[in-house]
Amino acid sequence: MFDFMMSDAQKQLREEVRDLVRWVPRQMILDMDQDKIQFPKAFLKEAGRRNLFGVRYPVEWGGRGMDWVSTCMVMEEVGTLGYIFACVFGVGAELVCDAIILHGTDEQKEKYVKPLLRGDLFAAECLTEPRGGSDFFGTTTAAVDHGDHFVLNGQKRFIVGAEGADYFLVYARTDPDAEPHKALTCFIVDRGEGVRVDYIYGLMGSRGGGAGRVVFKDVRVPKENIVGQLHNGYAVFNTMMIPERLGTAAMTIGAARPALTVATGYTTRRKAFGQPIAQFQGVGFQVAEAAMLLDAARSMIYTTARMVDSGVPAKQTRRMVSQAKKFVTESCQKVAHNAMQVMGGIGYTNVFPVERIARDLRLASIWTGSNEVMSMIIAHEWYKEYLAGKGRKTERDFENDAAEAHAADEKIYE
């Protein structure tokens, strides 16, 4: 459907990703959902072996030198395996790598990015804390300067990939007296002495991704493991919002696709009142809505990806990325809802994978910034754009196009 947007190289890459998807054993999917597999190292190793991680990064660091459109396509295809596969795929190879590629030193890229993209190491991003996730500047994890190193104490929770990570990207408070934007620093923290991971969560869905609590107790972190500048973790966090939210949205499309595919096939075979239920409007219209939402979601994703690829500054893409994350995740949850609804009771069982998909997708509108936070960002950016445009007066005065537009006595604002 969207092949017209892809180059031959991107289509070839898509076939490579689909070959990886076909490689994954059915039992791996089932075992992850039952927490028999707590972290899919075999899958990540295979993806790294096939050079499918971080396709938009420079070739010298292990990527393919491609773009965000390619990345979104990869994330969508990986997502068809299940939402959690794309989560663990993206956390290390997209989020952590992005921070180091954009802000790290060549030594850090050599030591941490190359082996991660090969599938030899695994990484997780540590952002959320027990007191909250959306309040980034409320971070209480602290790192104290000890000359040639910092000593890190604190804890993070709901960390996807924690169970299998060899190192962590950690935001910590390094200047307790500074204003919020200048108080935090981003560190690479190796898994070792003083780092404890607790795999404790009974998740509703998206299981098997190693989500856990990470506790740091007097962890020695060398100064060469600072990502970016001291006390400037906000700059790293700010650029991470594109891969976190755009990548999340793209993979949600992939995770929802199988639900629509399964439901469509079921409704063409299941009969009631002597005919396939697909012929009833009550069924067909719900399938049609789901197909429409997936296409609309994909249109938004690729438009936003093209915007980022075009070099539009991050502060201008902020609204589009936030809109994509909110619209796509909510639309895909509706796709799963419709799929289950048209299948009836059998869709609520594990005879078909729709119930697992519905459980998994519930995470999409919560993580990487809740959709309520997305709405706050959208509103903030929209009003900024409106006020800036009003000052330029480049458009027609639409307010004036009313019969009584000049009734000043009726236009009361205070």
mmCIF file of C-alpha atoms in Angstrom:
data_model
loop_
_atom_site.group_PDB
_atom_site.id
_atom_site.type_symbol
_atom_site.label_atom_id
_atom_site.label_comp_id
_atom_site.label_asym_id
_atom_site.label_seq_id
_atom_site.Cartn_x
_atom_site.Cartn_y
_atom_site.Cartn_z
ATOM 1 C CA MET A 1 0.000 0.000 0.000
ATOM 2 C CA PHE A 2 2.790 2.437 0.897
ATOM 3 C CA ASP A 3 5.419 0.910 -1.389
ATOM 4 C CA PHE A 4 5.375 4.055 -3.552
ATOM 5 C CA MET A 5 7.167 5.869 -0.716
ATOM 6 C CA MET A 6 10.040 3.383 -0.602
ATOM 7 C CA SER A 7 13.192 3.097 -2.627
ATOM 8 C CA ASP A 8 14.408 -0.260 -3.908
ATOM 9 C CA ALA A 9 16.930 -0.347 -1.052
ATOM 10 C CA GLN A 10 14.155 0.169 1.504
ATOM 11 C CA LYS A 11 12.016 -2.558 -0.061
ATOM 12 C CA GLN A 12 14.989 -4.916 0.102
ATOM 13 C CA LEU A 13 15.522 -3.998 3.749
ATOM 14 C CA ARG A 14 11.858 -4.730 4.448
ATOM 15 C CA GLU A 15 12.279 -8.219 3.006
ATOM 16 C CA GLU A 16 15.283 -8.755 5.278
ATOM 17 C CA VAL A 17 13.227 -7.749 8.315
ATOM 18 C CA ARG A 18 10.343 -9.968 7.248
ATOM 19 C CA ASP A 19 12.791 -12.846 6.924
ATOM 20 C CA LEU A 20 13.853 -12.223 10.547
ATOM 21 C CA VAL A 21 10.176 -12.196 11.561
ATOM 22 C CA ARG A 22 9.655 -15.549 9.834
ATOM 23 C CA TRP A 23 12.751 -16.926 11.609
ATOM 24 C CA VAL A 24 11.344 -16.378 15.106
ATOM 25 C CA PRO A 25 10.009 -19.671 16.535
ATOM 26 C CA ARG A 26 6.350 -19.702 17.523
ATOM 27 C CA GLN A 27 7.363 -21.117 20.901
ATOM 28 C CA MET A 28 9.491 -18.063 21.633
ATOM 29 C CA ILE A 29 6.434 -15.837 21.315
ATOM 30 C CA LEU A 30 4.389 -18.119 23.583
ATOM 31 C CA ASP A 31 7.175 -18.499 26.156
ATOM 32 C CA MET A 32 7.719 -14.752 26.377
ATOM 33 C CA ASP A 33 4.009 -14.155 26.963
ATOM 34 C CA GLN A 34 4.141 -16.700 29.797
ATOM 35 C CA ASP A 35 7.364 -15.217 31.228
ATOM 36 C CA LYS A 36 9.212 -18.451 30.610
ATOM 37 C CA ILE A 37 11.598 -16.324 28.582
ATOM 38 C CA GLN A 38 12.342 -13.190 30.571
ATOM 39 C CA PHE A 39 14.543 -11.529 27.963
ATOM 40 C CA PRO A 40 14.825 -12.554 24.272
ATOM 41 C CA LYS A 41 18.600 -12.649 23.845
ATOM 42 C CA ALA A 42 18.398 -15.166 20.998
ATOM 43 C CA PHE A 43 16.139 -12.846 19.000
ATOM 44 C CA LEU A 44 18.325 -9.792 19.588
ATOM 45 C CA LYS A 45 21.500 -11.675 18.718
ATOM 46 C CA GLU A 46 19.940 -12.826 15.462
ATOM 47 C CA ALA A 47 18.756 -9.303 14.598
ATOM 48 C CA GLY A 48 22.277 -8.017 15.246
ATOM 49 C CA ARG A 49 23.820 -10.781 13.169
ATOM 50 C CA ARG A 50 21.622 -9.690 10.268
ATOM 51 C CA ASN A 51 22.663 -6.027 10.709
ATOM 52 C CA LEU A 52 19.075 -4.878 11.259
ATOM 53 C CA PHE A 53 19.703 -2.692 14.300
ATOM 54 C CA GLY A 54 20.089 1.060 13.994
ATOM 55 C CA VAL A 55 19.787 1.220 10.209
ATOM 56 C CA ARG A 56 19.866 5.045 10.208
ATOM 57 C CA TYR A 57 23.244 5.268 11.965
ATOM 58 C CA PRO A 58 26.539 5.723 10.098
ATOM 59 C CA VAL A 59 28.080 2.606 8.598
ATOM 60 C CA GLU A 60 31.316 3.241 10.541
ATOM 61 C CA TRP A 61 29.481 2.565 13.807
ATOM 62 C CA GLY A 62 27.550 -0.465 12.582
ATOM 63 C CA GLY A 63 24.471 1.053 10.956
ATOM 64 C CA ARG A 64 23.467 1.280 7.300
ATOM 65 C CA GLY A 65 23.442 5.044 6.794
ATOM 66 C CA MET A 66 19.731 5.098 5.978
ATOM 67 C CA ASP A 67 16.973 7.371 7.313
ATOM 68 C CA TRP A 68 13.955 7.685 9.603
ATOM 69 C CA VAL A 69 11.530 6.432 6.962
ATOM 70 C CA SER A 70 13.596 3.220 6.815
ATOM 71 C CA THR A 71 13.716 3.025 10.605
ATOM 72 C CA CYS A 72 9.936 3.369 10.925
ATOM 73 C CA MET A 73 9.455 0.633 8.352
ATOM 74 C CA VAL A 74 11.811 -1.662 10.287
ATOM 75 C CA MET A 75 10.062 -0.949 13.588
ATOM 76 C CA GLU A 76 6.646 -1.624 12.046
ATOM 77 C CA GLU A 77 7.740 -4.977 10.624
ATOM 78 C CA VAL A 78 9.425 -6.080 13.863
ATOM 79 C CA GLY A 79 6.268 -5.080 15.720
ATOM 80 C CA THR A 80 4.242 -7.693 13.846
ATOM 81 C CA LEU A 81 5.908 -10.338 16.029
ATOM 82 C CA GLY A 82 4.396 -8.699 19.095
ATOM 83 C CA TYR A 83 4.727 -5.326 20.750
ATOM 84 C CA ILE A 84 7.386 -6.475 23.199
ATOM 85 C CA PHE A 85 9.705 -7.658 20.430
ATOM 86 C CA ALA A 86 9.755 -4.152 18.992
ATOM 87 C CA CYS A 87 10.136 -2.665 22.484
ATOM 88 C CA VAL A 88 13.342 -4.540 23.282
ATOM 89 C CA PHE A 89 14.563 -4.137 19.694
ATOM 90 C CA GLY A 90 14.147 -0.375 19.897
ATOM 91 C CA VAL A 91 15.249 0.357 23.467
ATOM 92 C CA GLY A 92 18.867 -0.580 22.892
ATOM 93 C CA ALA A 93 19.415 -0.170 19.177
ATOM 94 C CA GLU A 94 17.384 3.014 18.786
ATOM 95 C CA LEU A 95 17.131 4.853 22.106
ATOM 96 C CA VAL A 96 20.418 4.144 23.864
ATOM 97 C CA CYS A 97 22.393 4.150 20.633
ATOM 98 C CA ASP A 98 20.787 7.417 19.571
ATOM 99 C CA ALA A 99 22.011 9.173 22.696
ATOM 100 C CA ILE A 100 25.570 7.940 22.242
ATOM 101 C CA ILE A 101 25.655 8.532 18.479
ATOM 102 C CA LEU A 102 24.406 12.112 18.845
ATOM 103 C CA HIS A 103 26.137 13.131 22.078
ATOM 104 C CA GLY A 104 28.840 10.574 22.852
ATOM 105 C CA THR A 105 32.549 10.382 22.111
ATOM 106 C CA ASP A 106 34.127 8.187 19.467
ATOM 107 C CA GLU A 107 35.519 6.043 22.263
ATOM 108 C CA GLN A 108 32.011 5.506 23.636
ATOM 109 C CA LYS A 109 30.689 4.632 20.181
ATOM 110 C CA GLU A 110 33.473 2.115 19.675
ATOM 111 C CA LYS A 111 32.991 0.519 23.086
ATOM 112 C CA TYR A 112 29.204 0.596 23.409
ATOM 113 C CA VAL A 113 27.489 1.234 20.059
ATOM 114 C CA LYS A 114 29.335 -1.154 17.759
ATOM 115 C CA PRO A 115 28.885 -4.279 19.910
ATOM 116 C CA LEU A 116 25.267 -3.392 20.643
ATOM 117 C CA LEU A 117 24.417 -3.091 16.948
ATOM 118 C CA ARG A 118 26.183 -6.429 16.338
ATOM 119 C CA GLY A 119 24.012 -8.070 18.988
ATOM 120 C CA ASP A 120 26.980 -8.780 21.257
ATOM 121 C CA LEU A 121 25.857 -6.437 24.043
ATOM 122 C CA PHE A 122 22.430 -5.321 25.274
ATOM 123 C CA ALA A 123 21.397 -2.016 26.795
ATOM 124 C CA ALA A 124 18.468 -0.346 28.538
ATOM 125 C CA GLU A 125 17.430 3.242 29.169
ATOM 126 C CA CYS A 126 16.790 4.174 32.796
ATOM 127 C CA LEU A 127 14.378 7.067 33.053
ATOM 128 C CA THR A 128 11.289 6.260 35.156
ATOM 129 C CA GLU A 129 11.620 6.334 38.950
ATOM 130 C CA PRO A 130 9.279 5.109 41.707
ATOM 131 C CA ARG A 131 7.953 8.620 42.287
ATOM 132 C CA GLY A 132 7.014 9.064 38.616
ATOM 133 C CA GLY A 133 8.008 8.868 34.985
ATOM 134 C CA SER A 134 6.640 11.922 33.200
ATOM 135 C CA ASP A 135 8.311 14.315 35.664
ATOM 136 C CA PHE A 136 11.792 14.018 34.165
ATOM 137 C CA PHE A 137 13.223 16.878 36.223
ATOM 138 C CA GLY A 138 11.981 15.268 39.418
ATOM 139 C CA THR A 139 14.739 12.652 39.183
ATOM 140 C CA THR A 140 16.061 11.724 42.615
ATOM 141 C CA THR A 141 18.808 9.319 41.520
ATOM 142 C CA ALA A 142 22.012 11.202 42.300
ATOM 143 C CA ALA A 143 25.656 11.051 41.250
ATOM 144 C CA VAL A 144 28.311 12.689 43.439
ATOM 145 C CA ASP A 145 31.622 13.895 42.001
ATOM 146 C CA HIS A 146 34.654 12.063 43.441
ATOM 147 C CA GLY A 147 37.410 13.465 41.272
ATOM 148 C CA ASP A 148 37.972 11.022 38.394
ATOM 149 C CA HIS A 149 34.605 9.304 38.890
ATOM 150 C CA PHE A 150 31.071 9.724 40.195
ATOM 151 C CA VAL A 151 29.327 7.621 42.826
ATOM 152 C CA LEU A 152 25.773 6.810 41.781
ATOM 153 C CA ASN A 153 22.854 6.014 44.091
ATOM 154 C CA GLY A 154 19.140 5.631 43.401
ATOM 155 C CA GLN A 155 16.718 3.421 41.565
ATOM 156 C CA LYS A 156 14.726 3.260 38.358
ATOM 157 C CA ARG A 157 11.699 1.114 37.608
ATOM 158 C CA PHE A 158 9.637 -0.289 34.731
ATOM 159 C CA ILE A 159 12.891 -0.468 32.766
ATOM 160 C CA VAL A 160 12.311 -2.508 29.607
ATOM 161 C CA GLY A 161 15.309 -4.707 28.889
ATOM 162 C CA ALA A 162 16.753 -4.386 32.393
ATOM 163 C CA GLU A 163 16.947 -8.144 32.925
ATOM 164 C CA GLY A 164 19.336 -8.688 30.022
ATOM 165 C CA ALA A 165 21.157 -5.356 29.784
ATOM 166 C CA ASP A 166 24.946 -5.224 29.924
ATOM 167 C CA TYR A 167 24.882 -1.472 30.439
ATOM 168 C CA PHE A 168 22.369 1.267 31.185
ATOM 169 C CA LEU A 169 21.788 4.827 30.047
ATOM 170 C CA VAL A 170 21.053 6.626 33.314
ATOM 171 C CA TYR A 171 19.956 10.177 34.095
ATOM 172 C CA ALA A 172 21.061 11.358 37.528
ATOM 173 C CA ARG A 173 21.116 14.584 39.510
ATOM 174 C CA THR A 174 24.657 15.980 39.646
ATOM 175 C CA ASP A 175 23.969 19.534 40.812
ATOM 176 C CA PRO A 176 21.229 19.567 43.459
ATOM 177 C CA ASP A 177 21.266 23.369 43.714
ATOM 178 C CA ALA A 178 20.917 24.169 40.016
ATOM 179 C CA GLU A 179 17.728 24.963 38.129
ATOM 180 C CA PRO A 180 16.098 21.821 36.679
ATOM 181 C CA HIS A 181 17.472 22.158 33.130
ATOM 182 C CA LYS A 182 21.028 22.311 34.457
ATOM 183 C CA ALA A 183 20.897 19.793 37.277
ATOM 184 C CA LEU A 184 21.041 16.408 35.534
ATOM 185 C CA THR A 185 23.714 14.418 33.735
ATOM 186 C CA CYS A 186 23.413 11.398 31.446
ATOM 187 C CA PHE A 187 25.735 8.462 32.165
ATOM 188 C CA ILE A 188 26.610 5.092 30.683
ATOM 189 C CA VAL A 189 26.589 2.688 33.632
ATOM 190 C CA ASP A 190 28.038 -0.780 33.189
ATOM 191 C CA ARG A 191 26.299 -3.671 34.870
ATOM 192 C CA GLY A 192 28.581 -4.641 37.709
ATOM 193 C CA GLU A 193 29.245 -4.094 41.387
ATOM 194 C CA GLY A 194 26.519 -2.069 43.042
ATOM 195 C CA VAL A 195 23.989 -2.568 40.229
ATOM 196 C CA ARG A 196 21.039 -4.818 41.082
ATOM 197 C CA VAL A 197 18.206 -5.771 38.746
ATOM 198 C CA ASP A 198 14.942 -7.122 40.141
ATOM 199 C CA TYR A 199 12.609 -8.828 37.668
ATOM 200 C CA ILE A 200 9.449 -8.358 39.709
ATOM 201 C CA TYR A 201 6.572 -7.094 37.607
ATOM 202 C CA GLY A 202 3.476 -9.135 36.785
ATOM 203 C CA LEU A 203 2.680 -7.303 33.589
ATOM 204 C CA MET A 204 -0.735 -7.350 31.938
ATOM 205 C CA GLY A 205 0.942 -7.788 28.566
ATOM 206 C CA SER A 206 4.185 -7.111 26.701
ATOM 207 C CA ARG A 207 5.844 -9.793 28.789
ATOM 208 C CA GLY A 208 9.257 -11.309 28.307
ATOM 209 C CA GLY A 209 11.034 -8.029 27.634
ATOM 210 C CA GLY A 210 13.044 -8.022 30.829
ATOM 211 C CA ALA A 211 11.134 -5.148 32.447
ATOM 212 C CA GLY A 212 12.523 -4.650 35.930
ATOM 213 C CA ARG A 213 13.640 -2.391 38.716
ATOM 214 C CA VAL A 214 17.275 -1.267 38.654
ATOM 215 C CA VAL A 215 18.874 -0.265 41.959
ATOM 216 C CA PHE A 216 22.194 1.593 42.074
ATOM 217 C CA LYS A 217 24.107 1.392 45.357
ATOM 218 C CA ASP A 218 27.409 3.283 45.533
ATOM 219 C CA VAL A 219 28.168 2.531 41.888
ATOM 220 C CA ARG A 220 31.476 3.917 40.643
ATOM 221 C CA VAL A 221 31.019 5.563 37.220
ATOM 222 C CA PRO A 222 34.144 6.900 35.463
ATOM 223 C CA LYS A 223 33.923 10.425 34.089
ATOM 224 C CA GLU A 224 34.588 9.184 30.569
ATOM 225 C CA ASN A 225 31.115 7.603 30.771
ATOM 226 C CA ILE A 226 29.353 10.952 30.792
ATOM 227 C CA VAL A 227 27.209 11.252 27.656
ATOM 228 C CA GLY A 228 27.343 14.820 26.395
ATOM 229 C CA GLN A 229 28.192 17.515 28.902
ATOM 230 C CA LEU A 230 28.185 17.528 32.697
ATOM 231 C CA HIS A 231 24.904 18.923 34.104
ATOM 232 C CA ASN A 232 23.402 18.900 30.608
ATOM 233 C CA GLY A 233 21.449 15.664 30.571
ATOM 234 C CA TYR A 234 18.437 17.628 29.378
ATOM 235 C CA ALA A 235 20.072 18.108 25.967
ATOM 236 C CA VAL A 236 20.382 14.326 25.620
ATOM 237 C CA PHE A 237 16.847 13.728 26.856
ATOM 238 C CA ASN A 238 15.475 16.343 24.476
ATOM 239 C CA THR A 239 16.866 14.642 21.367
ATOM 240 C CA MET A 240 15.732 11.244 22.644
ATOM 241 C CA MET A 241 12.097 12.267 22.374
ATOM 242 C CA ILE A 242 12.081 11.707 18.617
ATOM 243 C CA PRO A 243 13.290 8.076 18.674
ATOM 244 C CA GLU A 244 11.284 7.316 21.806
ATOM 245 C CA ARG A 245 7.943 8.564 20.534
ATOM 246 C CA LEU A 246 8.196 8.218 16.773
ATOM 247 C CA GLY A 247 9.684 4.740 17.112
ATOM 248 C CA THR A 248 6.989 3.760 19.599
ATOM 249 C CA ALA A 249 4.266 4.883 17.219
ATOM 250 C CA ALA A 250 5.763 3.055 14.234
ATOM 251 C CA MET A 251 6.063 -0.255 16.029
ATOM 252 C CA THR A 252 2.518 0.027 17.368
ATOM 253 C CA ILE A 253 1.238 -0.120 13.789
ATOM 254 C CA GLY A 254 3.066 -3.385 13.268
ATOM 255 C CA ALA A 255 1.745 -4.850 16.502
ATOM 256 C CA ALA A 256 -1.850 -4.033 15.538
ATOM 257 C CA ARG A 257 -1.623 -5.313 11.969
ATOM 258 C CA PRO A 258 -1.921 -9.025 12.815
ATOM 259 C CA ALA A 259 -5.112 -8.369 14.803
ATOM 260 C CA LEU A 260 -6.800 -6.912 11.732
ATOM 261 C CA THR A 261 -5.404 -9.661 9.494
ATOM 262 C CA VAL A 262 -6.652 -12.426 11.793
ATOM 263 C CA ALA A 263 -10.057 -10.796 12.268
ATOM 264 C CA THR A 264 -10.499 -10.235 8.538
ATOM 265 C CA GLY A 265 -9.743 -13.861 7.795
ATOM 266 C CA TYR A 266 -12.071 -15.036 10.547
ATOM 267 C CA THR A 267 -15.004 -12.936 9.354
ATOM 268 C CA THR A 268 -14.709 -14.312 5.807
ATOM 269 C CA ARG A 269 -14.991 -17.897 7.113
ATOM 270 C CA ARG A 270 -17.307 -17.619 10.089
ATOM 271 C CA LYS A 271 -20.960 -17.948 9.081
ATOM 272 C CA ALA A 272 -24.160 -16.821 10.768
ATOM 273 C CA PHE A 273 -27.674 -16.860 9.413
ATOM 274 C CA GLY A 274 -26.393 -18.736 6.383
ATOM 275 C CA GLN A 275 -23.709 -16.296 5.208
ATOM 276 C CA PRO A 276 -20.188 -15.127 6.143
ATOM 277 C CA ILE A 277 -20.367 -12.514 8.875
ATOM 278 C CA ALA A 278 -18.164 -10.209 6.783
ATOM 279 C CA GLN A 279 -21.300 -9.484 4.754
ATOM 280 C CA PHE A 280 -23.067 -7.917 7.733
ATOM 281 C CA GLN A 281 -22.543 -4.166 8.027
ATOM 282 C CA GLY A 282 -22.109 -4.412 11.795
ATOM 283 C CA VAL A 283 -18.999 -6.483 11.129
ATOM 284 C CA GLY A 284 -17.753 -5.028 7.863
ATOM 285 C CA PHE A 285 -17.916 -1.459 9.100
ATOM 286 C CA GLN A 286 -15.737 -2.275 12.120
ATOM 287 C CA VAL A 287 -13.170 -3.980 9.901
ATOM 288 C CA ALA A 288 -13.304 -0.992 7.554
ATOM 289 C CA GLU A 289 -12.725 1.408 10.448
ATOM 290 C CA ALA A 290 -9.736 -0.612 11.616
ATOM 291 C CA ALA A 291 -8.219 -0.633 8.106
ATOM 292 C CA MET A 292 -8.797 3.117 7.810
ATOM 293 C CA LEU A 293 -7.156 3.809 11.168
ATOM 294 C CA LEU A 294 -4.084 1.747 10.293
ATOM 295 C CA ASP A 295 -3.678 3.567 6.984
ATOM 296 C CA ALA A 296 -4.157 6.946 8.649
ATOM 297 C CA ALA A 297 -1.634 5.996 11.329
ATOM 298 C CA ARG A 298 0.888 4.906 8.735
ATOM 299 C CA SER A 299 0.377 8.123 6.770
ATOM 300 C CA MET A 300 1.082 10.161 9.890
ATOM 301 C CA ILE A 301 4.166 8.117 10.745
ATOM 302 C CA TYR A 302 5.794 8.364 7.340
ATOM 303 C CA THR A 303 4.940 12.055 6.997
ATOM 304 C CA THR A 304 6.542 12.775 10.357
ATOM 305 C CA ALA A 305 9.543 10.576 9.538
ATOM 306 C CA ARG A 306 10.033 12.462 6.270
ATOM 307 C CA MET A 307 9.830 15.718 8.224
ATOM 308 C CA VAL A 308 12.630 14.598 10.541
ATOM 309 C CA ASP A 309 14.691 13.324 7.607
ATOM 310 C CA SER A 310 14.310 16.709 5.896
ATOM 311 C CA GLY A 311 16.260 18.351 8.700
ATOM 312 C CA VAL A 312 13.409 20.312 10.248
ATOM 313 C CA PRO A 313 14.638 21.373 13.722
ATOM 314 C CA ALA A 314 13.521 19.168 16.602
ATOM 315 C CA LYS A 315 11.654 22.034 18.269
ATOM 316 C CA GLN A 316 9.454 22.285 15.157
ATOM 317 C CA THR A 317 8.876 18.539 14.856
ATOM 318 C CA ARG A 318 7.916 18.294 18.521
ATOM 319 C CA ARG A 319 4.185 18.675 17.885
ATOM 320 C CA MET A 320 4.143 16.278 14.948
ATOM 321 C CA VAL A 321 6.017 13.585 16.874
ATOM 322 C CA SER A 322 3.714 13.997 19.875
ATOM 323 C CA GLN A 323 0.634 13.865 17.651
ATOM 324 C CA ALA A 324 1.918 10.747 15.938
ATOM 325 C CA LYS A 325 2.539 9.008 19.243
ATOM 326 C CA LYS A 326 -0.915 9.846 20.600
ATOM 327 C CA PHE A 327 -2.967 9.289 17.453
ATOM 328 C CA VAL A 328 -1.218 6.118 16.329
ATOM 329 C CA THR A 329 -1.192 4.362 19.701
ATOM 330 C CA GLU A 330 -4.855 5.137 20.379
ATOM 331 C CA SER A 331 -5.851 4.198 16.837
ATOM 332 C CA CYS A 332 -4.039 0.877 17.077
ATOM 333 C CA GLN A 333 -5.710 0.075 20.377
ATOM 334 C CA LYS A 334 -9.013 0.703 18.608
ATOM 335 C CA VAL A 335 -7.919 -1.659 15.813
ATOM 336 C CA ALA A 336 -7.361 -4.441 18.358
ATOM 337 C CA HIS A 337 -10.689 -3.616 20.015
ATOM 338 C CA ASN A 338 -12.560 -3.881 16.713
ATOM 339 C CA ALA A 339 -10.786 -7.101 15.822
ATOM 340 C CA MET A 340 -11.856 -8.717 19.071
ATOM 341 C CA GLN A 341 -15.380 -7.346 18.777
ATOM 342 C CA VAL A 342 -16.090 -8.809 15.340
ATOM 343 C CA MET A 343 -14.671 -12.167 16.415
ATOM 344 C CA GLY A 344 -16.937 -12.311 19.442
ATOM 345 C CA GLY A 345 -16.229 -14.693 22.302
ATOM 346 C CA ILE A 346 -13.539 -16.660 20.476
ATOM 347 C CA GLY A 347 -11.505 -13.460 20.184
ATOM 348 C CA TYR A 348 -11.412 -13.258 23.974
ATOM 349 C CA THR A 349 -9.668 -16.642 24.210
ATOM 350 C CA ASN A 350 -6.140 -17.739 23.419
ATOM 351 C CA VAL A 351 -7.350 -19.794 20.465
ATOM 352 C CA PHE A 352 -6.431 -16.703 18.431
ATOM 353 C CA PRO A 353 -3.660 -14.162 19.205
ATOM 354 C CA VAL A 354 -6.003 -11.150 19.295
ATOM 355 C CA GLU A 355 -6.389 -11.214 23.081
ATOM 356 C CA ARG A 356 -2.603 -11.126 23.523
ATOM 357 C CA ILE A 357 -2.296 -8.287 21.018
ATOM 358 C CA ALA A 358 -4.973 -6.304 22.875
ATOM 359 C CA ARG A 359 -3.160 -6.833 26.194
ATOM 360 C CA ASP A 360 0.206 -5.901 24.713
ATOM 361 C CA LEU A 361 -1.036 -2.740 23.012
ATOM 362 C CA ARG A 362 -2.439 -1.307 26.236
ATOM 363 C CA LEU A 363 1.119 -0.298 27.077
ATOM 364 C CA ALA A 364 1.473 1.849 23.956
ATOM 365 C CA SER A 365 -0.424 4.898 25.227
ATOM 366 C CA ILE A 366 1.401 4.845 28.587
ATOM 367 C CA TRP A 367 5.111 4.422 28.004
ATOM 368 C CA THR A 368 7.626 6.871 26.440
ATOM 369 C CA GLY A 369 5.425 9.655 27.756
ATOM 370 C CA SER A 370 1.757 9.120 28.476
ATOM 371 C CA ASN A 371 -0.725 10.332 25.885
ATOM 372 C CA GLU A 372 -1.931 12.950 28.354
ATOM 373 C CA VAL A 373 1.588 14.393 28.272
ATOM 374 C CA MET A 374 1.435 14.237 24.474
ATOM 375 C CA SER A 375 -1.769 16.310 24.585
ATOM 376 C CA MET A 376 -0.067 18.885 26.805
ATOM 377 C CA ILE A 377 2.809 19.175 24.331
ATOM 378 C CA ILE A 378 0.480 19.378 21.331
ATOM 379 C CA ALA A 379 -1.604 22.128 22.929
ATOM 380 C CA HIS A 380 1.488 24.072 24.008
ATOM 381 C CA GLU A 381 3.106 23.901 20.569
ATOM 382 C CA TRP A 382 -0.145 24.617 18.726
ATOM 383 C CA TYR A 383 -0.787 27.807 20.679
ATOM 384 C CA LYS A 384 2.813 28.891 20.103
ATOM 385 C CA GLU A 385 2.384 28.371 16.370
ATOM 386 C CA TYR A 386 -0.940 30.206 16.384
ATOM 387 C CA LEU A 387 0.438 33.244 18.197
ATOM 388 C CA ALA A 388 3.494 33.350 15.934
ATOM 389 C CA GLY A 389 1.317 33.149 12.825
ATOM 390 C CA LYS A 390 -1.034 35.817 14.112
ATOM 391 C CA GLY A 391 1.861 38.208 14.370
ATOM 392 C CA ARG A 392 2.916 37.550 10.755
ATOM 393 C CA LYS A 393 -0.653 37.861 9.386
ATOM 394 C CA THR A 394 0.124 35.691 6.370
ATOM 395 C CA GLU A 395 -3.373 34.213 6.164
ATOM 396 C CA ARG A 396 -6.820 35.610 5.545
ATOM 397 C CA ASP A 397 -8.656 36.974 8.611
ATOM 398 C CA PHE A 398 -11.187 34.142 8.875
ATOM 399 C CA GLU A 399 -12.859 35.671 11.920
ATOM 400 C CA ASN A 400 -14.013 38.519 9.737
ATOM 401 C CA ASP A 401 -16.006 36.179 7.455
ATOM 402 C CA ALA A 402 -19.253 36.389 9.430
ATOM 403 C CA ALA A 403 -22.306 38.570 8.813
ATOM 404 C CA GLU A 404 -22.040 40.306 12.183
ATOM 405 C CA ALA A 405 -18.265 40.181 12.449
ATOM 406 C CA HIS A 406 -18.068 43.861 13.338
ATOM 407 C CA ALA A 407 -20.459 43.636 16.302
ATOM 408 C CA ALA A 408 -17.731 44.611 18.743
ATOM 409 C CA ASP A 409 -20.179 44.878 21.649
ATOM 410 C CA GLU A 410 -20.894 41.134 21.315
ATOM 411 C CA LYS A 411 -17.247 40.054 21.359
ATOM 412 C CA ILE A 412 -16.635 39.982 25.088
ATOM 413 C CA TYR A 413 -13.477 38.208 26.234
ATOM 414 C CA GLU A 414 -13.122 39.212 29.866
#
